[in-house]
Amino acid sequence: MNGLEVQVIPKKLVYENEGYFVYGCVTSKKDRHKVEYNKWGNFTITGENFPELNLDREYTMVLREDTKAKFPNSYIVVKFGQISIDDPSDQWKYLKSIVTPIQYGEIKNVYVEDKDKIIDIIRDDKFDFNSVKGYGESTYELLKKTVEKNIEKSLALGYFSQFGMSMNAVNKIVDRYGSSENAIAKFKENPYLLTTISGFGFIKVDGYAMKSGVKKDSIFRIQSCIMYVLDEASNNGDTWMNKKALLNKLAGILELTTSVVEPVLEDMSGEKIINIDNRYGLYSNYSKEDFIATKIIEMNSRTSDDKLFKIPDSTISEFEDENNIELAQEQIDFIKSFENTSVSFLIGSAGSGKSMLMKLIIKHAKKNKLSFKLLSPTGKASKVLKNYTGEHAHTIHKEIVINNAKESLIESDIIIVDEASMCDISVLTEFFSNLGNVSKIVFVGDDSQIPSVGAGNFLYDCIHSGVLDIKKLNKVFRQKEGGILDVATKIRQGEKFINTTYVGRRVLGKNCVVDTTFNNTESKVLETYKKLYNSGKWALDDIVVLTPTNKGKLGTVNINSGIQKIVNPPSHMKSELKVGDITLREGDLVMNTVNDYKAELWIENEEARKFLGKDVPSTEIFNGESGIIHYINNDEKYIVVDIEGKLVKFDSSSVRDRIIHAWCMTIHKVQGSQFKIGILLADKSSTFQLNANLLYTGVSRFQEYLLILGQSKTINISLTKFANLKRNCFLQELLQEKSLQS
């Protein structure tokens, strides 16, 4: 291979965009003569097959001068080799890259940097841990394990980097297969095995496989693509695809004819793939829907004459007097059906009185010493539920964790599950799998909300099955007050709340304003946010901007960048961490997007952290919880977020996958959440994405004040488009089939 073999030391990340890296580097002393430095005292490297590098670590590379580069002294990485640890200086540089600065300093106090081969000393068990401050036998064993693990991974890095894999990717592969040798062997056997590892989608792996010489019509390739397409359908909510659509999709991605693909599809049916009347889906999804249907019909087939669940008129009257209300007939109808039904569905829009009925059931339960549990699919939704009812509420998963810790199932007289439209089939399978003795379940939801992010369409399928007890609340209370609730109701019904030709600023009720002079610029959004923020009336996480999209001038990325300059501008006192196109800064408002029941708590004191080792305490954090970035460690690439007083540590992969700015978010991201005030964008640039359901979901998130920025025409066009909430799922017909069988 043509080029110069050089020991390269990356010193600075010059540029990064979607996996494309440019580094400013120097060489080892012995290779200084091989490359030309620029006026800044370094040279730059890049290349197609090029991983993310650790700064100050030495790598073996084959370089070729980049004759097309804009700047002189630029080189292309032709081949990426193993880490060099031949001499003492190499070994100390290597050690520095895998331990903390404090640990490195303490080891230097005992061993001589330019003399001792420190890595060899550690690997040969000649390391005197008793002489090094902060080290004991267990700490040393952990250090040795880390050293050996990283050195061992260098073999895999040298092999996989030729296909363009990053260092993080290589680490994941080696961790999965236990060693570099096994990882390389598995890849050579079938590259598409990598798709079973988190972060390795089919498209990425297919790129690696093609570079390694895999043929287009490889059976492994076709099988993997089938799983990928069906999994993508699942991510979009569908649990099946019809045969024609599936084959056409596969043929397009694989660049093969359907005649080549079809036999492989047929051979896979019955194992990981299910085929029912030429509808193909993942067997894992089908089994979940079948299980959910079975459990619901089984539970609903029970008969009970337990009078304890009958809510007497006296309790209803007492409740009405306490809350200064009069229940509507449809609310009374639900209460009367509640006593005779094991699985009930309470459906209604914002302001229809669902929370009042939940409170009434709770009042009755307490009065009759009946046990009850309040659950929701997300952490944010459970907090909203708690605020509505004044009672403790958990996520479904947390309730399961609590009971698993006690080695027991979930048992209760009554379980209320709120925000049922957000429940996907995975959550519900987990829920029903962990149910013990439960008398009543009430699923509460809004059928105009956008469906769950995950696979399935639980609420819709249950409502339209025709075999379950569905009670729908159509009357909206307090609508006559106007404002947010009135606007939400009108949207739900497809009614205009502003004339199509109106241009101006209109106040609707006490708490809603529509400004149709908006001209598709972020400046208006930022000015308005600044006024709300500077008023001092609301906390930072009380204010939010909602938009249909992440991209563009009015997308979350750009708007968050603008708000960041207002509320948390750059400062030499604040550390920053660049993640893709986003800069995170100490003091930023961010949101966690994944439920994590063993999130690592950050211990500020270094000595305490070393003492605790693997026993660092953990905590629970939930999807939708927001917090302020407390600390950023650029050396070790992690951030610490203050979430309601808990300092939670997120490592580099978690930051990339789970942390987003929370000043501006997509409407999809805030399902189940409530905010005091904010701005909703309904601009012509989002005409394609906007529909009545999305607009309704956005408007109904706010409690005290809402400003809608957009154009009258755009808003009214969205009111004519109701999303087809039906998805391609098996649950509805499974409920019908099992009901006939019961």
XYZ file of C-alpha atoms in Angstrom:
742
model
C 0.000 0.000 0.000
C 1.418 3.351 -1.080
C 1.990 5.923 1.619
C 4.005 6.807 4.676
C 3.797 4.730 7.853
C 3.737 7.274 10.671
C 3.190 7.298 14.420
C 0.445 9.961 14.684
C -0.688 11.790 17.823
C -4.023 13.673 17.455
C -3.919 16.962 19.379
C -7.105 18.741 18.287
C -10.456 17.896 16.682
C -10.674 20.481 13.884
C -13.971 19.419 12.330
C -16.722 16.840 12.819
C -19.932 16.261 10.889
C -21.933 13.025 10.868
C -18.923 10.789 11.397
C -16.522 12.759 9.191
C -13.495 13.883 11.209
C -10.551 16.205 10.657
C -7.775 16.211 13.266
C -4.797 18.453 13.858
C -1.873 16.148 14.671
C 1.820 15.829 15.421
C 4.112 12.831 14.983
C 6.330 10.894 17.304
C 9.891 12.258 17.485
C 11.272 9.460 15.314
C 8.767 10.191 12.518
C 9.018 13.999 12.556
C 10.910 14.022 9.254
C 8.226 12.054 7.385
C 5.561 14.786 7.211
C 5.457 18.538 6.717
C 3.966 20.710 9.451
C 1.862 23.807 8.780
C 2.383 27.277 10.276
C 0.374 26.258 13.356
C 2.901 23.545 14.173
C 0.860 20.527 13.128
C -0.685 18.768 10.118
C -4.245 17.601 9.443
C -5.541 14.103 8.746
C -8.852 12.810 7.437
C -10.154 9.994 5.280
C -13.112 7.828 4.285
C -12.156 4.912 6.497
C -11.459 6.936 9.549
C -12.575 6.507 13.161
C -13.083 8.950 15.988
C -9.793 9.256 17.867
C -8.698 9.922 21.414
C -6.548 13.011 21.739
C -2.918 12.585 22.846
C -2.975 8.847 22.113
C -0.414 7.530 19.610
C -1.609 5.561 16.566
C 0.108 3.781 13.704
C -1.195 5.093 10.359
C -0.364 4.982 6.696
C -0.753 8.510 5.274
C -0.911 9.910 1.772
C -0.651 13.633 0.977
C -4.014 15.175 0.126
C -3.326 17.095 -3.095
C -6.927 18.383 -3.312
C -7.074 19.848 0.203
C -7.825 23.546 0.657
C -4.933 23.874 3.066
C -1.353 22.639 2.752
C 0.093 19.942 4.962
C -3.059 17.796 4.848
C -2.966 14.000 4.702
C -5.437 11.217 3.967
C -5.425 8.156 6.221
C -4.937 5.180 3.907
C -4.706 2.592 6.674
C -5.269 2.684 10.393
C -3.065 0.454 12.519
C -2.609 -0.541 16.121
C -1.673 1.681 19.009
C 2.063 1.892 19.533
C 3.359 1.138 23.023
C 6.953 0.149 22.286
C 8.971 2.603 24.352
C 8.429 4.233 27.781
C 7.060 7.495 26.361
C 4.520 5.575 24.249
C 3.365 3.647 27.299
C 2.955 6.743 29.453
C 0.958 8.460 26.698
C -1.207 5.383 26.517
C -1.719 5.319 30.293
C -2.681 8.999 30.240
C -5.454 8.257 27.763
C -7.175 5.644 29.965
C -6.910 7.010 33.525
C -7.990 10.242 35.185
C -5.524 13.147 35.514
C -5.371 12.626 39.282
C -4.643 8.909 38.906
C -1.984 9.664 36.312
C -0.302 12.186 38.628
C -0.228 9.765 41.564
C 1.394 7.031 39.452
C 3.994 9.541 38.181
C 4.915 10.314 41.783
C 6.134 6.723 42.162
C 7.365 5.716 38.698
C 9.763 7.559 36.334
C 8.065 8.779 33.159
C 11.067 8.672 30.796
C 12.467 5.416 32.146
C 9.831 2.943 33.329
C 7.704 0.984 30.874
C 4.606 1.531 32.985
C 2.203 -0.589 30.886
C 4.552 -3.580 30.997
C 4.899 -3.104 34.773
C 1.118 -3.222 35.176
C 0.613 -6.215 32.865
C 3.427 -8.196 34.517
C 1.977 -7.623 38.013
C 5.030 -5.603 39.107
C 2.958 -2.524 39.936
C 3.451 -1.542 43.606
C -0.091 -0.390 44.354
C 0.708 0.026 48.049
C 3.064 2.896 47.175
C 0.591 4.733 44.913
C -1.886 7.000 46.689
C -5.503 6.022 46.103
C -4.696 2.487 45.006
C -5.406 -0.782 46.734
C -5.495 -4.321 45.401
C -9.027 -4.025 43.962
C -8.289 -0.635 42.350
C -5.099 -2.033 40.816
C -6.952 -5.087 39.432
C -9.437 -2.724 37.811
C -6.558 -0.700 36.319
C -4.877 -3.835 34.972
C -8.127 -5.052 33.457
C -8.670 -1.674 31.760
C -5.124 -1.678 30.352
C -5.372 -5.193 28.969
C -8.828 -4.598 27.575
C -7.768 -1.472 25.702
C -4.591 -3.028 24.316
C -6.493 -6.084 23.234
C -9.018 -3.893 21.419
C -6.276 -2.246 19.381
C -6.098 -5.388 17.185
C -9.765 -5.020 16.295
C -9.333 -1.296 15.758
C -6.613 -1.945 13.213
C -8.858 -4.391 11.318
C -12.229 -2.648 11.459
C -10.965 0.866 10.802
C -10.343 -0.096 7.153
C -14.148 -0.210 6.792
C -14.625 3.205 8.364
C -15.627 2.134 11.880
C -15.208 4.532 14.782
C -13.358 3.608 17.936
C -16.621 3.537 19.900
C -18.095 1.135 17.352
C -15.097 -1.191 17.592
C -15.296 -1.148 21.384
C -18.947 -2.232 21.236
C -18.139 -5.136 18.901
C -15.259 -6.405 21.031
C -17.364 -6.072 24.189
C -20.095 -8.179 22.566
C -17.783 -10.978 21.393
C -15.236 -10.924 24.196
C -12.046 -10.484 22.209
C -10.648 -8.938 19.049
C -10.100 -12.377 17.518
C -13.715 -13.428 18.091
C -15.047 -10.084 16.858
C -13.049 -10.305 13.618
C -14.009 -13.964 13.100
C -17.730 -13.220 13.575
C -17.552 -10.339 11.119
C -15.851 -12.489 8.497
C -18.448 -15.232 9.049
C -21.441 -12.885 8.701
C -21.010 -9.096 8.921
C -24.749 -8.660 9.487
C -24.449 -10.222 12.940
C -23.418 -6.712 13.985
C -27.039 -5.567 13.577
C -27.813 -7.293 16.892
C -25.565 -4.744 18.659
C -27.031 -1.429 19.788
C -26.109 1.393 17.416
C -25.491 -0.893 14.415
C -28.373 -0.500 12.002
C -28.620 -2.358 8.718
C -27.605 0.600 6.540
C -24.407 1.204 8.526
C -23.484 -2.486 8.670
C -24.293 -2.937 4.979
C -21.751 -0.227 4.190
C -19.093 -2.101 6.169
C -20.070 -5.398 4.531
C -19.907 -4.002 0.989
C -16.417 -2.618 1.680
C -15.356 -6.037 2.972
C -16.394 -7.714 -0.286
C -19.850 -9.184 0.520
C -21.972 -9.853 -2.613
C -25.230 -7.972 -3.179
C -27.287 -11.164 -3.318
C -25.787 -12.660 -0.146
C -28.511 -14.513 1.746
C -27.235 -12.956 4.983
C -27.653 -9.516 3.425
C -31.209 -10.175 2.234
C -32.254 -11.716 5.573
C -30.818 -8.788 7.492
C -32.564 -6.276 5.229
C -35.920 -8.025 5.736
C -35.528 -7.698 9.494
C -34.463 -4.085 9.057
C -37.475 -3.084 6.936
C -39.958 -4.801 9.260
C -38.238 -3.252 12.257
C -38.461 0.182 10.613
C -42.179 -0.402 10.074
C -42.396 -1.290 13.753
C -40.602 1.940 14.684
C -43.275 3.796 12.702
C -45.998 2.002 14.663
C -46.996 -0.774 12.238
C -46.705 -4.425 13.228
C -47.210 -5.754 9.678
C -46.587 -4.860 6.009
C -48.392 -6.288 3.017
C -46.287 -8.501 0.781
C -46.178 -6.253 -2.274
C -45.101 -3.155 -0.330
C -42.506 -5.169 1.579
C -40.952 -6.733 -1.538
C -40.784 -3.407 -3.364
C -39.122 -1.758 -0.386
C -36.570 -4.569 -0.105
C -35.786 -4.534 -3.814
C -35.143 -0.779 -3.692
C -32.762 -0.929 -0.741
C -30.889 -4.041 -1.866
C -30.797 -3.078 -5.564
C -32.065 -6.555 -6.428
C -35.169 -7.865 -8.189
C -38.179 -9.015 -6.145
C -37.723 -12.495 -7.650
C -34.359 -12.768 -5.868
C -35.700 -11.457 -2.579
C -39.045 -13.341 -2.389
C -37.666 -16.902 -1.819
C -35.573 -15.679 1.123
C -38.633 -13.980 2.616
C -40.685 -17.160 2.287
C -37.935 -19.257 3.892
C -37.819 -16.902 6.909
C -41.579 -17.137 7.557
C -42.417 -19.131 10.644
C -39.272 -18.297 12.593
C -38.561 -14.625 13.189
C -41.162 -13.583 10.621
C -44.902 -14.210 10.720
C -47.079 -14.322 7.603
C -50.840 -14.021 7.973
C -52.727 -13.623 4.680
C -49.664 -12.081 2.981
C -49.193 -9.647 5.842
C -45.632 -9.936 7.137
C -44.416 -8.805 10.524
C -41.883 -9.531 13.229
C -42.975 -12.558 15.231
C -41.875 -10.748 18.409
C -44.464 -8.012 17.781
C -47.225 -10.455 16.872
C -46.634 -12.474 20.033
C -46.943 -9.300 22.120
C -50.240 -8.299 20.508
C -51.551 -11.856 20.902
C -50.568 -11.875 24.578
C -52.198 -8.469 25.274
C -55.437 -9.536 23.568
C -55.483 -12.813 25.506
C -55.012 -11.092 28.872
C -57.667 -8.420 28.245
C -60.311 -10.888 27.058
C -59.497 -13.335 29.884
C -59.830 -10.604 32.479
C -62.990 -9.197 30.921
C -64.644 -12.592 30.846
C -64.629 -12.771 34.631
C -67.914 -12.145 36.395
C -68.085 -10.484 39.773
C -70.941 -9.468 42.016
C -68.640 -7.718 44.488
C -70.705 -4.774 45.683
C -67.584 -3.026 46.968
C -66.989 -1.638 43.471
C -70.451 -0.107 43.194
C -70.171 3.661 43.713
C -73.403 4.689 45.460
C -75.362 7.829 44.627
C -74.538 9.216 48.082
C -70.802 9.125 47.300
C -71.421 10.781 43.926
C -73.496 13.576 45.539
C -70.896 14.087 48.239
C -68.154 14.325 45.603
C -70.144 16.848 43.564
C -70.648 19.038 46.623
C -66.955 18.870 47.586
C -65.839 19.934 44.104
C -68.724 22.322 43.352
C -69.619 20.466 40.152
C -72.423 18.490 38.626
C -71.403 15.351 36.776
C -72.734 15.026 33.243
C -74.888 12.016 32.311
C -72.048 10.463 30.299
C -69.839 10.649 33.391
C -72.553 8.973 35.468
C -72.839 6.280 32.775
C -69.148 5.488 33.130
C -69.444 5.227 36.924
C -72.403 2.849 36.611
C -70.562 0.604 34.124
C -67.374 0.626 36.197
C -68.766 -1.767 38.818
C -69.551 -4.498 36.270
C -66.509 -4.311 33.998
C -63.045 -5.700 34.726
C -61.295 -3.727 31.957
C -62.776 -0.282 31.286
C -61.817 2.453 28.831
C -62.454 6.102 29.697
C -61.952 8.240 26.595
C -62.159 12.005 26.389
C -60.443 15.201 25.317
C -58.794 17.834 27.483
C -61.410 19.358 29.817
C -63.934 16.533 29.432
C -63.735 15.520 33.095
C -61.560 12.396 32.974
C -59.508 13.553 35.961
C -62.707 14.174 37.972
C -63.809 10.592 37.416
C -60.378 9.310 38.435
C -60.674 11.339 41.647
C -64.154 9.915 42.283
C -62.914 6.336 41.880
C -60.037 7.098 44.274
C -62.468 8.632 46.798
C -64.650 5.522 46.634
C -61.624 3.233 46.961
C -60.379 5.023 50.083
C -63.859 5.031 51.612
C -64.185 1.260 51.134
C -60.553 0.403 51.923
C -59.924 -0.772 48.381
C -56.315 -0.696 47.186
C -55.515 1.311 44.063
C -52.534 2.177 41.884
C -52.070 5.063 39.439
C -49.783 4.286 36.502
C -48.691 5.882 33.229
C -46.297 4.934 30.410
C -43.775 7.775 31.004
C -42.220 9.612 33.917
C -43.502 12.982 32.750
C -47.044 11.628 32.387
C -46.914 10.093 35.866
C -46.018 13.489 37.347
C -48.962 15.089 35.527
C -51.215 12.312 36.841
C -49.977 12.922 40.376
C -50.743 16.638 40.026
C -54.264 15.893 38.735
C -55.214 13.466 41.475
C -53.049 14.458 44.429
C -52.022 10.805 44.786
C -48.787 8.913 44.178
C -48.294 7.799 40.588
C -45.598 5.648 39.001
C -44.538 4.676 35.534
C -45.604 1.172 34.602
C -41.977 0.073 34.522
C -41.170 1.522 37.938
C -44.129 -0.305 39.466
C -42.796 -3.521 37.957
C -39.292 -2.820 39.313
C -40.692 -2.150 42.792
C -42.590 -5.434 42.804
C -39.739 -7.434 41.271
C -37.525 -6.223 44.116
C -40.061 -7.753 46.497
C -40.257 -10.856 44.274
C -43.957 -10.263 43.786
C -46.441 -9.381 41.066
C -48.510 -6.205 40.849
C -51.603 -6.690 42.956
C -54.370 -4.161 43.573
C -58.124 -3.883 43.642
C -58.060 -1.071 41.096
C -55.400 0.060 38.628
C -55.813 3.259 36.630
C -53.526 3.644 33.585
C -53.477 7.218 32.268
C -52.319 8.390 28.815
C -53.255 5.033 27.314
C -52.697 6.353 23.767
C -48.972 6.485 24.597
C -48.816 2.820 25.612
C -47.009 0.741 23.012
C -47.184 -3.053 22.854
C -43.829 -3.529 24.623
C -44.947 -1.506 27.655
C -48.295 -3.306 27.786
C -46.712 -6.751 27.453
C -44.487 -5.893 30.387
C -47.521 -4.632 32.301
C -49.745 -7.683 31.766
C -46.826 -10.086 32.324
C -46.392 -8.721 35.825
C -50.033 -8.565 36.907
C -51.107 -10.638 39.845
C -54.513 -10.407 41.512
C -56.182 -7.303 40.053
C -59.935 -6.735 40.047
C -60.335 -3.629 37.897
C -58.220 -1.866 35.288
C -59.262 1.490 33.860
C -57.399 2.722 30.783
C -57.761 6.495 30.432
C -56.864 8.307 27.234
C -57.580 10.851 24.530
C -58.332 9.337 21.135
C -57.406 12.564 19.326
C -53.817 12.473 20.565
C -51.115 11.249 18.239
C -50.450 7.524 18.850
C -47.587 5.919 20.756
C -44.043 6.417 19.531
C -43.416 2.668 19.733
C -45.051 -0.215 17.876
C -48.764 -0.857 18.060
C -51.936 1.193 18.317
C -53.395 -0.032 21.577
C -56.033 2.576 22.341
C -57.292 2.873 18.769
C -57.498 -0.903 18.311
C -59.302 -1.409 21.618
C -61.839 1.337 20.834
C -62.552 -0.014 17.332
C -62.564 -3.707 18.241
C -66.260 -3.561 19.160
C -65.818 -6.101 21.967
C -64.727 -3.916 24.909
C -66.502 -1.500 27.221
C -65.670 1.954 25.853
C -67.099 5.073 27.492
C -66.470 8.327 25.661
C -66.865 11.785 27.221
C -67.943 14.282 24.584
C -68.886 17.289 26.710
C -66.046 19.740 27.394
C -66.378 21.736 30.610
C -65.108 25.323 30.920
C -65.055 25.666 27.108
C -67.226 28.766 27.377
C -64.307 30.487 29.113
C -62.515 30.476 25.776
C -58.738 30.376 25.605
C -56.577 27.262 25.397
C -59.334 24.764 26.209
C -61.747 26.235 23.677
C -59.069 26.284 20.968
C -58.108 22.666 21.734
C -61.761 21.578 21.502
C -62.293 23.374 18.211
C -59.145 21.791 16.755
C -60.331 18.360 17.883
C -63.619 18.925 16.077
C -61.962 20.395 12.971
C -63.521 23.835 13.587
C -61.814 27.109 12.706
C -60.804 29.365 15.576
C -59.410 32.088 13.299
C -60.576 33.320 9.884
C -58.393 32.201 6.969
C -57.897 35.763 5.725
C -57.139 37.271 9.144
C -53.714 38.886 9.542
C -52.921 40.288 12.968
C -52.762 39.437 16.642
C -55.935 38.063 18.228
C -56.601 37.330 21.893
C -58.706 34.214 22.443
C -60.168 33.989 25.929
C -58.009 34.609 28.961
C -54.889 32.667 28.086
C -54.422 32.165 24.340
C -53.093 34.518 21.644
C -52.761 33.857 17.919
C -50.322 35.998 15.954
C -50.758 35.497 12.209
C -48.279 38.203 11.195
C -45.536 35.616 11.628
C -43.175 35.607 8.648
C -41.218 32.383 8.885
C -38.242 33.814 10.802
C -36.746 32.646 14.048
C -36.196 36.250 15.253
C -39.879 36.625 16.267
C -39.722 33.359 18.204
C -36.547 34.363 20.006
C -37.801 37.894 20.798
C -40.984 36.479 22.300
C -39.109 33.846 24.290
C -36.743 36.522 25.600
C -39.669 38.624 26.866
C -41.244 35.656 28.626
C -37.914 34.624 30.135
C -36.943 38.133 31.264
C -40.310 38.730 32.929
C -39.129 36.640 35.864
C -42.626 35.214 36.378
C -41.783 31.652 35.419
C -39.066 29.109 36.041
C -36.872 28.091 33.122
C -38.573 24.703 32.688
C -42.058 26.296 32.782
C -41.498 27.835 29.334
C -41.251 25.838 26.114
C -41.345 26.392 22.360
C -43.076 23.586 20.422
C -42.450 22.949 16.735
C -43.337 20.088 14.378
C -39.751 19.524 13.217
C -36.111 19.267 14.265
C -34.679 20.724 11.055
C -34.783 24.095 9.332
C -34.951 27.671 10.586
C -37.883 26.844 12.847
C -36.620 23.404 13.873
C -35.538 22.506 17.395
C -31.801 22.597 16.621
C -31.796 26.163 15.305
C -34.295 27.580 17.811
C -32.468 25.974 20.748
C -29.207 27.455 19.495
C -30.807 30.918 19.474
C -32.355 30.521 22.923
C -29.030 29.276 24.276
C -27.448 32.611 23.274
C -30.186 34.429 25.221
C -30.339 32.443 28.453
C -26.878 30.859 28.615
C -24.304 32.568 26.343
C -20.655 31.404 26.083
C -18.408 32.228 28.999
C -14.837 31.415 29.953
C -16.328 30.301 33.262
C -18.457 27.589 31.610
C -17.230 24.373 29.986
C -18.722 23.186 26.698
C -19.035 19.877 24.868
C -19.793 19.642 21.162
C -22.060 16.748 20.210
C -22.653 16.645 16.450
C -24.202 19.990 15.479
C -25.094 20.841 19.070
C -22.993 22.588 21.703
C -23.858 21.662 25.280
C -22.838 24.176 27.938
C -22.842 24.222 31.713
C -26.110 25.906 32.717
C -28.098 24.599 29.720
C -31.642 23.261 30.154
C -31.732 19.702 28.798
C -34.082 16.735 28.730
C -33.404 13.030 29.238
C -35.240 10.944 26.625
C -34.854 7.406 28.014
C -36.166 5.725 31.170
C -33.135 4.628 33.194
C -33.655 2.869 36.503
C -29.941 2.584 37.271
C -28.604 5.988 36.236
C -25.229 6.768 37.786
C -25.175 9.460 40.442
C -22.153 11.724 40.155
C -19.872 12.056 43.152
C -18.028 15.378 42.992
C -15.172 14.376 45.294
C -12.544 12.474 43.314
C -11.282 10.543 46.319
C -14.821 9.475 47.199
C -15.392 8.296 43.613
C -12.226 6.209 43.673
C -13.181 4.755 47.042
C -16.659 3.758 45.847
C -15.378 2.251 42.570
C -18.114 0.117 41.044
C -20.372 0.846 44.027
C -21.235 4.382 42.913
C -24.911 4.829 43.865
C -27.593 4.884 41.176
C -30.970 6.558 40.791
C -34.045 6.493 38.579
C -34.606 9.022 35.824
C -37.398 9.051 33.288
C -38.058 9.989 29.702
C -39.196 13.608 29.623
C -37.444 14.731 32.811
C -35.534 17.972 32.401
C -32.591 19.421 34.301
C -29.681 21.846 34.186
C -26.178 20.843 33.092
C -24.160 21.149 36.290
C -20.719 20.089 35.069
C -18.946 19.065 31.852
C -15.768 16.985 31.781
C -14.168 17.422 28.364
C -11.294 15.043 29.039
C -13.508 12.071 29.803
C -16.406 13.302 27.625
C -19.228 13.187 30.146
C -21.751 15.658 31.527
C -23.513 15.932 34.861
C -27.141 17.065 34.896
C -28.999 18.334 37.953
C -32.409 16.632 37.723
C -34.527 17.772 40.646
C -31.535 17.897 42.958
C -29.988 14.623 41.731
C -26.601 14.970 40.003
C -26.802 12.377 37.223
C -23.787 11.427 35.115
C -24.164 10.801 31.355
C -21.180 9.345 29.496
C -20.330 10.217 25.896
C -22.662 7.651 24.285
C -25.536 8.607 26.605
C -25.038 12.298 25.859
C -25.270 11.637 22.127
C -28.281 9.305 22.343
C -30.311 10.614 25.293
C -29.712 14.317 25.959
C -31.464 17.096 24.036
C -31.918 20.796 24.694
C -35.277 21.436 26.311
C -36.065 25.079 25.558
C -37.568 24.055 22.217
C -38.908 20.573 21.447
C -40.972 18.749 18.876
C -44.632 18.180 19.656
C -44.036 14.420 19.542
C -41.446 14.707 22.330
C -43.818 16.335 24.816
C -46.692 13.850 24.685
C -47.958 13.345 28.224
C -46.228 16.518 29.467
C -47.701 19.756 30.788
C -46.152 23.232 30.724
C -47.306 26.500 32.206
C -46.602 28.761 29.223
C -45.063 28.682 25.800
C -45.065 29.204 22.063
C -46.497 26.861 19.442
C -45.221 27.211 15.865
C -47.691 26.608 13.051
C -45.750 28.027 10.145
C -46.203 27.425 6.417
C -42.775 25.747 6.301
C -44.345 22.893 8.321
C -47.561 22.605 6.298
C -46.676 19.048 5.278
C -46.092 17.849 8.864
C -48.961 19.743 10.506
C -52.358 18.172 10.942
C -55.240 18.606 13.372
C -54.020 15.826 15.684
C -50.526 17.273 15.990
C -51.880 20.788 16.519
C -54.326 19.509 19.139
C -51.587 17.627 20.988
C -49.423 20.775 21.037
C -52.159 23.176 22.193
C -53.356 20.858 24.967
C -49.871 20.805 26.599
C -50.297 24.324 28.074
C -52.066 25.454 31.221
C -51.625 29.214 31.818
C -50.654 30.936 28.562
C -50.106 30.003 24.917
C -48.933 32.061 21.940
C -49.535 30.466 18.523
C -47.214 31.849 15.832
C -48.133 31.032 12.253
C -50.424 31.983 9.420
C -54.214 31.690 9.379
C -54.126 29.726 6.132
C -51.546 27.240 7.477
C -53.536 26.707 10.677
C -56.808 26.151 8.824
C -55.230 23.789 6.314
C -54.018 21.661 9.230
C -57.592 21.579 10.620
C -58.739 19.838 7.440
C -56.135 17.083 7.833
C -56.885 14.533 10.484
C -54.169 11.952 10.697
C -55.208 8.429 9.897
C -54.697 7.102 13.397
C -55.174 3.565 12.153
C -51.969 1.584 11.889
C -51.310 -1.796 10.362
C -51.610 -3.885 13.526
C -53.007 -7.300 14.479
C -54.430 -6.363 17.891
C -57.935 -5.341 16.803
C -58.692 -8.617 15.023
C -56.986 -10.634 17.781
C -59.332 -9.050 20.336
C -62.301 -9.939 18.149
C -61.128 -13.530 17.616
C -60.452 -14.177 21.299
C -63.743 -12.576 22.308
C -65.610 -15.043 20.074
C -63.626 -17.898 21.598
C -64.282 -16.902 25.222
